[in-house]
Amino acid sequence: MKPSSITMLTICGISELPDQGQRSVTHVLSILDPEHPDPEAFEAYDPHHRTILRFHDIIEPRPGMMMPEPEHVEAVLQFGEELAKSGPSRAEGHLLVHCHMGISRSTAAMLTLLAQTHPQESEDRLLERLAEIRPQAWPNSVMVGFADDMLSRGGRLTDALRRHYGRQLRRDPRFVQWMRDIGRSREVDMAA
């Protein structure tokens, strides 16, 4: 993903997809629950490249639910490689990454793509960039852990994620209850 070829980065939830249709989206990474139907909003979009991944937004195994797995993050990185290769064939691009709410899986995927694109950038700066794109970002820690390993970040991405969680809890203390309510207490406890 060359910064010169992707001029706009957007993260959103399913309910926000109709609002993005008029924004010349060229590439979409959709992360959906396995049982969720394909969003109809994409029918109104201009032609674009789209990759769909399906797994649940969980960090602990739950009966009947699909955890994020290494192959999901590998697919995000493959998407990033394909995006970078397509750069010379266009003047500019708009990347949209979405999940159900645009808070966890999509922000973890965008963080992965940013880390892939900017390998020399500090992990804290990558999370600052992420928060500029999506202020309510709470990246899925399992996905970030896989990305940390795959991108040879040596645990630094996970450490920066702890600091990001801490900033989010200070910015909006309601995150504590929200995350605990959906089984993400471990991430609240990770916050530094």
mmCIF file with all atom_site columns, C-alpha atoms in Angstrom:
data_model
loop_
_atom_site.group_PDB
_atom_site.id
_atom_site.type_symbol
_atom_site.label_atom_id
_atom_site.label_alt_id
_atom_site.label_comp_id
_atom_site.label_asym_id
_atom_site.label_entity_id
_atom_site.label_seq_id
_atom_site.pdbx_PDB_ins_code
_atom_site.Cartn_x
_atom_site.Cartn_y
_atom_site.Cartn_z
_atom_site.occupancy
_atom_site.B_iso_or_equiv
_atom_site.pdbx_formal_charge
_atom_site.auth_seq_id
_atom_site.auth_comp_id
_atom_site.auth_asym_id
_atom_site.auth_atom_id
_atom_site.pdbx_PDB_model_num
ATOM 1   C CA . MET A 1 1   ? 0.000   0.000   0.000   1.00 0.00 ? 1   MET A CA 1
ATOM 2   C CA . LYS A 1 2   ? 1.957   2.991   -1.274  1.00 0.00 ? 2   LYS A CA 1
ATOM 3   C CA . PRO A 1 3   ? 0.920   6.217   0.428   1.00 0.00 ? 3   PRO A CA 1
ATOM 4   C CA . SER A 1 4   ? 1.106   8.050   -2.908  1.00 0.00 ? 4   SER A CA 1
ATOM 5   C CA . SER A 1 5   ? -1.451  5.771   -4.533  1.00 0.00 ? 5   SER A CA 1
ATOM 6   C CA . ILE A 1 6   ? -3.912  5.553   -1.633  1.00 0.00 ? 6   ILE A CA 1
ATOM 7   C CA . THR A 1 7   ? -4.908  9.087   -0.799  1.00 0.00 ? 7   THR A CA 1
ATOM 8   C CA . MET A 1 8   ? -7.809  8.349   1.526   1.00 0.00 ? 8   MET A CA 1
ATOM 9   C CA . LEU A 1 9   ? -8.199  5.827   4.351   1.00 0.00 ? 9   LEU A CA 1
ATOM 10  C CA . THR A 1 10  ? -11.619 5.192   5.907   1.00 0.00 ? 10  THR A CA 1
ATOM 11  C CA . ILE A 1 11  ? -12.823 2.871   8.665   1.00 0.00 ? 11  ILE A CA 1
ATOM 12  C CA . CYS A 1 12  ? -16.518 2.409   9.326   1.00 0.00 ? 12  CYS A CA 1
ATOM 13  C CA . GLY A 1 13  ? -19.259 0.097   10.500  1.00 0.00 ? 13  GLY A CA 1
ATOM 14  C CA . ILE A 1 14  ? -21.987 -1.536  8.418   1.00 0.00 ? 14  ILE A CA 1
ATOM 15  C CA . SER A 1 15  ? -24.534 1.172   9.234   1.00 0.00 ? 15  SER A CA 1
ATOM 16  C CA . GLU A 1 16  ? -22.152 3.788   7.791   1.00 0.00 ? 16  GLU A CA 1
ATOM 17  C CA . LEU A 1 17  ? -21.538 2.001   4.476   1.00 0.00 ? 17  LEU A CA 1
ATOM 18  C CA . PRO A 1 18  ? -24.303 3.815   2.545   1.00 0.00 ? 18  PRO A CA 1
ATOM 19  C CA . ASP A 1 19  ? -22.659 7.152   3.418   1.00 0.00 ? 19  ASP A CA 1
ATOM 20  C CA . GLN A 1 20  ? -19.373 6.024   1.845   1.00 0.00 ? 20  GLN A CA 1
ATOM 21  C CA . GLY A 1 21  ? -20.814 5.074   -1.543  1.00 0.00 ? 21  GLY A CA 1
ATOM 22  C CA . GLN A 1 22  ? -20.342 8.534   -3.043  1.00 0.00 ? 22  GLN A CA 1
ATOM 23  C CA . ARG A 1 23  ? -16.708 8.863   -1.916  1.00 0.00 ? 23  ARG A CA 1
ATOM 24  C CA . SER A 1 24  ? -14.999 7.087   -4.852  1.00 0.00 ? 24  SER A CA 1
ATOM 25  C CA . VAL A 1 25  ? -13.951 4.003   -2.896  1.00 0.00 ? 25  VAL A CA 1
ATOM 26  C CA . THR A 1 26  ? -11.484 1.930   -4.939  1.00 0.00 ? 26  THR A CA 1
ATOM 27  C CA . HIS A 1 27  ? -10.648 -0.857  -2.444  1.00 0.00 ? 27  HIS A CA 1
ATOM 28  C CA . VAL A 1 28  ? -12.686 -2.437  0.325   1.00 0.00 ? 28  VAL A CA 1
ATOM 29  C CA . LEU A 1 29  ? -11.706 -4.879  3.035   1.00 0.00 ? 29  LEU A CA 1
ATOM 30  C CA . SER A 1 30  ? -14.898 -6.266  4.591   1.00 0.00 ? 30  SER A CA 1
ATOM 31  C CA . ILE A 1 31  ? -14.720 -8.154  7.875   1.00 0.00 ? 31  ILE A CA 1
ATOM 32  C CA . LEU A 1 32  ? -18.045 -9.755  8.707   1.00 0.00 ? 32  LEU A CA 1
ATOM 33  C CA . ASP A 1 33  ? -19.442 -12.267 11.168  1.00 0.00 ? 33  ASP A CA 1
ATOM 34  C CA . PRO A 1 34  ? -19.646 -15.669 9.423   1.00 0.00 ? 34  PRO A CA 1
ATOM 35  C CA . GLU A 1 35  ? -23.452 -15.663 9.413   1.00 0.00 ? 35  GLU A CA 1
ATOM 36  C CA . HIS A 1 36  ? -23.948 -11.998 8.448   1.00 0.00 ? 36  HIS A CA 1
ATOM 37  C CA . PRO A 1 37  ? -25.344 -11.391 4.944   1.00 0.00 ? 37  PRO A CA 1
ATOM 38  C CA . ASP A 1 38  ? -23.321 -9.383  2.486   1.00 0.00 ? 38  ASP A CA 1
ATOM 39  C CA . PRO A 1 39  ? -24.187 -5.682  2.960   1.00 0.00 ? 39  PRO A CA 1
ATOM 40  C CA . GLU A 1 40  ? -26.463 -4.396  0.188   1.00 0.00 ? 40  GLU A CA 1
ATOM 41  C CA . ALA A 1 41  ? -24.803 -0.967  0.339   1.00 0.00 ? 41  ALA A CA 1
ATOM 42  C CA . PHE A 1 42  ? -22.025 -2.152  -1.982  1.00 0.00 ? 42  PHE A CA 1
ATOM 43  C CA . GLU A 1 43  ? -24.512 -2.452  -4.858  1.00 0.00 ? 43  GLU A CA 1
ATOM 44  C CA . ALA A 1 44  ? -24.549 1.356   -5.046  1.00 0.00 ? 44  ALA A CA 1
ATOM 45  C CA . TYR A 1 45  ? -20.731 1.733   -5.050  1.00 0.00 ? 45  TYR A CA 1
ATOM 46  C CA . ASP A 1 46  ? -18.717 2.417   -8.175  1.00 0.00 ? 46  ASP A CA 1
ATOM 47  C CA . PRO A 1 47  ? -16.646 -0.569  -9.357  1.00 0.00 ? 47  PRO A CA 1
ATOM 48  C CA . HIS A 1 48  ? -14.023 -1.423  -6.736  1.00 0.00 ? 48  HIS A CA 1
ATOM 49  C CA . HIS A 1 49  ? -11.797 -4.261  -5.561  1.00 0.00 ? 49  HIS A CA 1
ATOM 50  C CA . ARG A 1 50  ? -13.241 -5.999  -2.513  1.00 0.00 ? 50  ARG A CA 1
ATOM 51  C CA . THR A 1 51  ? -11.958 -8.729  -0.204  1.00 0.00 ? 51  THR A CA 1
ATOM 52  C CA . ILE A 1 52  ? -14.254 -10.343 2.371   1.00 0.00 ? 52  ILE A CA 1
ATOM 53  C CA . LEU A 1 53  ? -13.083 -12.039 5.569   1.00 0.00 ? 53  LEU A CA 1
ATOM 54  C CA . ARG A 1 54  ? -15.488 -13.749 7.960   1.00 0.00 ? 54  ARG A CA 1
ATOM 55  C CA . PHE A 1 55  ? -14.867 -14.343 11.673  1.00 0.00 ? 55  PHE A CA 1
ATOM 56  C CA . HIS A 1 56  ? -16.266 -13.070 14.962  1.00 0.00 ? 56  HIS A CA 1
ATOM 57  C CA . ASP A 1 57  ? -14.955 -10.166 17.015  1.00 0.00 ? 57  ASP A CA 1
ATOM 58  C CA . ILE A 1 58  ? -13.846 -12.167 20.037  1.00 0.00 ? 58  ILE A CA 1
ATOM 59  C CA . ILE A 1 59  ? -10.577 -12.620 21.901  1.00 0.00 ? 59  ILE A CA 1
ATOM 60  C CA . GLU A 1 60  ? -11.399 -15.838 23.799  1.00 0.00 ? 60  GLU A CA 1
ATOM 61  C CA . PRO A 1 61  ? -12.869 -19.038 22.335  1.00 0.00 ? 61  PRO A CA 1
ATOM 62  C CA . ARG A 1 62  ? -16.654 -19.225 22.548  1.00 0.00 ? 62  ARG A CA 1
ATOM 63  C CA . PRO A 1 63  ? -18.915 -22.106 21.522  1.00 0.00 ? 63  PRO A CA 1
ATOM 64  C CA . GLY A 1 64  ? -20.251 -21.673 18.014  1.00 0.00 ? 64  GLY A CA 1
ATOM 65  C CA . MET A 1 65  ? -18.061 -18.655 17.273  1.00 0.00 ? 65  MET A CA 1
ATOM 66  C CA . MET A 1 66  ? -15.015 -18.311 15.025  1.00 0.00 ? 66  MET A CA 1
ATOM 67  C CA . MET A 1 67  ? -11.932 -16.731 16.586  1.00 0.00 ? 67  MET A CA 1
ATOM 68  C CA . PRO A 1 68  ? -9.590  -14.528 14.562  1.00 0.00 ? 68  PRO A CA 1
ATOM 69  C CA . GLU A 1 69  ? -6.864  -16.870 13.324  1.00 0.00 ? 69  GLU A CA 1
ATOM 70  C CA . PRO A 1 70  ? -3.399  -16.256 11.852  1.00 0.00 ? 70  PRO A CA 1
ATOM 71  C CA . GLU A 1 71  ? -4.730  -16.957 8.347   1.00 0.00 ? 71  GLU A CA 1
ATOM 72  C CA . HIS A 1 72  ? -7.140  -14.028 8.689   1.00 0.00 ? 72  HIS A CA 1
ATOM 73  C CA . VAL A 1 73  ? -4.273  -11.635 9.390   1.00 0.00 ? 73  VAL A CA 1
ATOM 74  C CA . GLU A 1 74  ? -2.257  -13.261 6.590   1.00 0.00 ? 74  GLU A CA 1
ATOM 75  C CA . ALA A 1 75  ? -5.210  -12.444 4.300   1.00 0.00 ? 75  ALA A CA 1
ATOM 76  C CA . VAL A 1 76  ? -5.106  -8.805  5.469   1.00 0.00 ? 76  VAL A CA 1
ATOM 77  C CA . LEU A 1 77  ? -1.394  -8.672  4.635   1.00 0.00 ? 77  LEU A CA 1
ATOM 78  C CA . GLN A 1 78  ? -2.030  -10.292 1.240   1.00 0.00 ? 78  GLN A CA 1
ATOM 79  C CA . PHE A 1 79  ? -4.699  -7.655  0.599   1.00 0.00 ? 79  PHE A CA 1
ATOM 80  C CA . GLY A 1 80  ? -2.071  -5.003  1.447   1.00 0.00 ? 80  GLY A CA 1
ATOM 81  C CA . GLU A 1 81  ? 0.441   -6.554  -0.963  1.00 0.00 ? 81  GLU A CA 1
ATOM 82  C CA . GLU A 1 82  ? -2.119  -6.623  -3.776  1.00 0.00 ? 82  GLU A CA 1
ATOM 83  C CA . LEU A 1 83  ? -3.069  -3.036  -3.003  1.00 0.00 ? 83  LEU A CA 1
ATOM 84  C CA . ALA A 1 84  ? 0.579   -1.959  -3.250  1.00 0.00 ? 84  ALA A CA 1
ATOM 85  C CA . LYS A 1 85  ? 1.016   -3.772  -6.585  1.00 0.00 ? 85  LYS A CA 1
ATOM 86  C CA . SER A 1 86  ? -2.036  -2.018  -8.031  1.00 0.00 ? 86  SER A CA 1
ATOM 87  C CA . GLY A 1 87  ? -0.650  1.447   -7.187  1.00 0.00 ? 87  GLY A CA 1
ATOM 88  C CA . PRO A 1 88  ? 1.077   2.209   -10.495 1.00 0.00 ? 88  PRO A CA 1
ATOM 89  C CA . SER A 1 89  ? -2.159  1.537   -12.417 1.00 0.00 ? 89  SER A CA 1
ATOM 90  C CA . ARG A 1 90  ? -4.095  4.429   -10.839 1.00 0.00 ? 90  ARG A CA 1
ATOM 91  C CA . ALA A 1 91  ? -3.577  8.056   -9.900  1.00 0.00 ? 91  ALA A CA 1
ATOM 92  C CA . GLU A 1 92  ? -5.120  7.740   -6.454  1.00 0.00 ? 92  GLU A CA 1
ATOM 93  C CA . GLY A 1 93  ? -7.191  5.402   -4.369  1.00 0.00 ? 93  GLY A CA 1
ATOM 94  C CA . HIS A 1 94  ? -9.577  5.276   -1.443  1.00 0.00 ? 94  HIS A CA 1
ATOM 95  C CA . LEU A 1 95  ? -9.313  2.330   0.923   1.00 0.00 ? 95  LEU A CA 1
ATOM 96  C CA . LEU A 1 96  ? -12.339 1.494   3.054   1.00 0.00 ? 96  LEU A CA 1
ATOM 97  C CA . VAL A 1 97  ? -12.008 -1.079  5.829   1.00 0.00 ? 97  VAL A CA 1
ATOM 98  C CA . HIS A 1 98  ? -15.173 -2.025  7.676   1.00 0.00 ? 98  HIS A CA 1
ATOM 99  C CA . CYS A 1 99  ? -16.499 -4.501  10.195  1.00 0.00 ? 99  CYS A CA 1
ATOM 100 C CA . HIS A 1 100 ? -19.798 -4.569  12.065  1.00 0.00 ? 100 HIS A CA 1
ATOM 101 C CA . MET A 1 101 ? -19.238 -1.444  14.193  1.00 0.00 ? 101 MET A CA 1
ATOM 102 C CA . GLY A 1 102 ? -15.974 -0.071  12.786  1.00 0.00 ? 102 GLY A CA 1
ATOM 103 C CA . ILE A 1 103 ? -14.268 -0.280  16.164  1.00 0.00 ? 103 ILE A CA 1
ATOM 104 C CA . SER A 1 104 ? -12.326 -3.513  16.597  1.00 0.00 ? 104 SER A CA 1
ATOM 105 C CA . ARG A 1 105 ? -11.699 -5.905  13.699  1.00 0.00 ? 105 ARG A CA 1
ATOM 106 C CA . SER A 1 106 ? -11.544 -3.148  11.079  1.00 0.00 ? 106 SER A CA 1
ATOM 107 C CA . THR A 1 107 ? -9.206  -1.020  13.185  1.00 0.00 ? 107 THR A CA 1
ATOM 108 C CA . ALA A 1 108 ? -6.944  -4.017  13.831  1.00 0.00 ? 108 ALA A CA 1
ATOM 109 C CA . ALA A 1 109 ? -6.867  -4.663  10.081  1.00 0.00 ? 109 ALA A CA 1
ATOM 110 C CA . MET A 1 110 ? -6.094  -1.017  9.291   1.00 0.00 ? 110 MET A CA 1
ATOM 111 C CA . LEU A 1 111 ? -3.353  -0.994  11.933  1.00 0.00 ? 111 LEU A CA 1
ATOM 112 C CA . THR A 1 112 ? -1.893  -4.101  10.283  1.00 0.00 ? 112 THR A CA 1
ATOM 113 C CA . LEU A 1 113 ? -1.957  -2.399  6.871   1.00 0.00 ? 113 LEU A CA 1
ATOM 114 C CA . LEU A 1 114 ? -0.364  0.768   8.268   1.00 0.00 ? 114 LEU A CA 1
ATOM 115 C CA . ALA A 1 115 ? 2.396   -1.265  9.944   1.00 0.00 ? 115 ALA A CA 1
ATOM 116 C CA . GLN A 1 116 ? 2.979   -3.169  6.709   1.00 0.00 ? 116 GLN A CA 1
ATOM 117 C CA . THR A 1 117 ? 3.150   0.038   4.654   1.00 0.00 ? 117 THR A CA 1
ATOM 118 C CA . HIS A 1 118 ? 5.324   1.982   7.103   1.00 0.00 ? 118 HIS A CA 1
ATOM 119 C CA . PRO A 1 119 ? 7.797   -0.572  8.488   1.00 0.00 ? 119 PRO A CA 1
ATOM 120 C CA . GLN A 1 120 ? 10.143  2.099   9.875   1.00 0.00 ? 120 GLN A CA 1
ATOM 121 C CA . GLU A 1 121 ? 7.421   4.036   11.691  1.00 0.00 ? 121 GLU A CA 1
ATOM 122 C CA . SER A 1 122 ? 7.131   3.666   15.450  1.00 0.00 ? 122 SER A CA 1
ATOM 123 C CA . GLU A 1 123 ? 4.305   1.567   16.777  1.00 0.00 ? 123 GLU A CA 1
ATOM 124 C CA . ASP A 1 124 ? 2.971   4.465   18.852  1.00 0.00 ? 124 ASP A CA 1
ATOM 125 C CA . ARG A 1 125 ? 2.876   6.667   15.746  1.00 0.00 ? 125 ARG A CA 1
ATOM 126 C CA . LEU A 1 126 ? 0.969   3.948   13.868  1.00 0.00 ? 126 LEU A CA 1
ATOM 127 C CA . LEU A 1 127 ? -1.661  3.918   16.613  1.00 0.00 ? 127 LEU A CA 1
ATOM 128 C CA . GLU A 1 128 ? -1.813  7.713   16.538  1.00 0.00 ? 128 GLU A CA 1
ATOM 129 C CA . ARG A 1 129 ? -2.487  7.517   12.795  1.00 0.00 ? 129 ARG A CA 1
ATOM 130 C CA . LEU A 1 130 ? -5.178  4.933   13.459  1.00 0.00 ? 130 LEU A CA 1
ATOM 131 C CA . ALA A 1 131 ? -6.874  7.178   16.026  1.00 0.00 ? 131 ALA A CA 1
ATOM 132 C CA . GLU A 1 132 ? -6.790  10.046  13.503  1.00 0.00 ? 132 GLU A CA 1
ATOM 133 C CA . ILE A 1 133 ? -8.675  7.846   11.028  1.00 0.00 ? 133 ILE A CA 1
ATOM 134 C CA . ARG A 1 134 ? -11.099 6.370   13.586  1.00 0.00 ? 134 ARG A CA 1
ATOM 135 C CA . PRO A 1 135 ? -11.076 8.088   17.001  1.00 0.00 ? 135 PRO A CA 1
ATOM 136 C CA . GLN A 1 136 ? -13.089 5.312   18.689  1.00 0.00 ? 136 GLN A CA 1
ATOM 137 C CA . ALA A 1 137 ? -10.639 2.592   17.558  1.00 0.00 ? 137 ALA A CA 1
ATOM 138 C CA . TRP A 1 138 ? -10.296 -0.382  19.933  1.00 0.00 ? 138 TRP A CA 1
ATOM 139 C CA . PRO A 1 139 ? -8.292  -2.886  17.842  1.00 0.00 ? 139 PRO A CA 1
ATOM 140 C CA . ASN A 1 140 ? -8.850  -6.592  18.441  1.00 0.00 ? 140 ASN A CA 1
ATOM 141 C CA . SER A 1 141 ? -5.802  -7.665  20.485  1.00 0.00 ? 141 SER A CA 1
ATOM 142 C CA . VAL A 1 142 ? -5.689  -11.173 19.028  1.00 0.00 ? 142 VAL A CA 1
ATOM 143 C CA . MET A 1 143 ? -5.414  -9.816  15.507  1.00 0.00 ? 143 MET A CA 1
ATOM 144 C CA . VAL A 1 144 ? -2.803  -7.256  16.573  1.00 0.00 ? 144 VAL A CA 1
ATOM 145 C CA . GLY A 1 145 ? -0.792  -10.006 18.268  1.00 0.00 ? 145 GLY A CA 1
ATOM 146 C CA . PHE A 1 146 ? -0.705  -12.019 15.041  1.00 0.00 ? 146 PHE A CA 1
ATOM 147 C CA . ALA A 1 147 ? 0.269   -8.919  13.049  1.00 0.00 ? 147 ALA A CA 1
ATOM 148 C CA . ASP A 1 148 ? 2.996   -8.114  15.576  1.00 0.00 ? 148 ASP A CA 1
ATOM 149 C CA . ASP A 1 149 ? 4.542   -11.548 14.958  1.00 0.00 ? 149 ASP A CA 1
ATOM 150 C CA . MET A 1 150 ? 4.062   -11.614 11.184  1.00 0.00 ? 150 MET A CA 1
ATOM 151 C CA . LEU A 1 151 ? 5.560   -8.159  10.719  1.00 0.00 ? 151 LEU A CA 1
ATOM 152 C CA . SER A 1 152 ? 8.481   -8.923  13.073  1.00 0.00 ? 152 SER A CA 1
ATOM 153 C CA . ARG A 1 153 ? 7.612   -6.075  15.425  1.00 0.00 ? 153 ARG A CA 1
ATOM 154 C CA . GLY A 1 154 ? 8.950   -8.018  18.443  1.00 0.00 ? 154 GLY A CA 1
ATOM 155 C CA . GLY A 1 155 ? 6.020   -7.307  20.760  1.00 0.00 ? 155 GLY A CA 1
ATOM 156 C CA . ARG A 1 156 ? 6.283   -3.546  20.234  1.00 0.00 ? 156 ARG A CA 1
ATOM 157 C CA . LEU A 1 157 ? 2.940   -3.343  18.434  1.00 0.00 ? 157 LEU A CA 1
ATOM 158 C CA . THR A 1 158 ? 1.194   -5.095  21.325  1.00 0.00 ? 158 THR A CA 1
ATOM 159 C CA . ASP A 1 159 ? 2.951   -2.820  23.833  1.00 0.00 ? 159 ASP A CA 1
ATOM 160 C CA . ALA A 1 160 ? 1.796   0.240   21.883  1.00 0.00 ? 160 ALA A CA 1
ATOM 161 C CA . LEU A 1 161 ? -1.713  -1.243  21.805  1.00 0.00 ? 161 LEU A CA 1
ATOM 162 C CA . ARG A 1 162 ? -1.681  -1.348  25.629  1.00 0.00 ? 162 ARG A CA 1
ATOM 163 C CA . ARG A 1 163 ? -0.887  2.363   25.688  1.00 0.00 ? 163 ARG A CA 1
ATOM 164 C CA . HIS A 1 164 ? -3.594  3.029   23.106  1.00 0.00 ? 164 HIS A CA 1
ATOM 165 C CA . TYR A 1 165 ? -6.163  1.178   25.240  1.00 0.00 ? 165 TYR A CA 1
ATOM 166 C CA . GLY A 1 166 ? -5.099  3.320   28.200  1.00 0.00 ? 166 GLY A CA 1
ATOM 167 C CA . ARG A 1 167 ? -5.605  6.504   26.174  1.00 0.00 ? 167 ARG A CA 1
ATOM 168 C CA . GLN A 1 168 ? -9.023  5.286   25.034  1.00 0.00 ? 168 GLN A CA 1
ATOM 169 C CA . LEU A 1 169 ? -10.079 4.511   28.609  1.00 0.00 ? 169 LEU A CA 1
ATOM 170 C CA . ARG A 1 170 ? -9.019  7.992   29.706  1.00 0.00 ? 170 ARG A CA 1
ATOM 171 C CA . ARG A 1 171 ? -10.726 9.589   26.688  1.00 0.00 ? 171 ARG A CA 1
ATOM 172 C CA . ASP A 1 172 ? -14.004 7.720   27.230  1.00 0.00 ? 172 ASP A CA 1
ATOM 173 C CA . PRO A 1 173 ? -14.321 5.712   30.472  1.00 0.00 ? 173 PRO A CA 1
ATOM 174 C CA . ARG A 1 174 ? -17.445 4.017   29.080  1.00 0.00 ? 174 ARG A CA 1
ATOM 175 C CA . PHE A 1 175 ? -15.092 1.714   27.149  1.00 0.00 ? 175 PHE A CA 1
ATOM 176 C CA . VAL A 1 176 ? -14.486 -0.173  30.428  1.00 0.00 ? 176 VAL A CA 1
ATOM 177 C CA . GLN A 1 177 ? -18.084 -1.325  30.708  1.00 0.00 ? 177 GLN A CA 1
ATOM 178 C CA . TRP A 1 178 ? -18.600 -1.761  26.964  1.00 0.00 ? 178 TRP A CA 1
ATOM 179 C CA . MET A 1 179 ? -15.582 -4.041  26.620  1.00 0.00 ? 179 MET A CA 1
ATOM 180 C CA . ARG A 1 180 ? -16.378 -6.011  29.756  1.00 0.00 ? 180 ARG A CA 1
ATOM 181 C CA . ASP A 1 181 ? -19.971 -6.496  28.575  1.00 0.00 ? 181 ASP A CA 1
ATOM 182 C CA . ILE A 1 182 ? -18.798 -8.140  25.347  1.00 0.00 ? 182 ILE A CA 1
ATOM 183 C CA . GLY A 1 183 ? -16.200 -10.400 26.956  1.00 0.00 ? 183 GLY A CA 1
ATOM 184 C CA . ARG A 1 184 ? -13.129 -8.222  26.351  1.00 0.00 ? 184 ARG A CA 1
ATOM 185 C CA . SER A 1 185 ? -12.079 -7.687  29.996  1.00 0.00 ? 185 SER A CA 1
ATOM 186 C CA . ARG A 1 186 ? -8.583  -8.929  29.207  1.00 0.00 ? 186 ARG A CA 1
ATOM 187 C CA . GLU A 1 187 ? -8.060  -5.949  26.906  1.00 0.00 ? 187 GLU A CA 1
ATOM 188 C CA . VAL A 1 188 ? -9.298  -3.521  29.553  1.00 0.00 ? 188 VAL A CA 1
ATOM 189 C CA . ASP A 1 189 ? -6.819  -5.115  31.968  1.00 0.00 ? 189 ASP A CA 1
ATOM 190 C CA . MET A 1 190 ? -4.047  -4.770  29.337  1.00 0.00 ? 190 MET A CA 1
ATOM 191 C CA . ALA A 1 191 ? -4.427  -0.979  29.296  1.00 0.00 ? 191 ALA A CA 1
ATOM 192 C CA . ALA A 1 192 ? -1.331  0.925   30.370  1.00 0.00 ? 192 ALA A CA 1
#
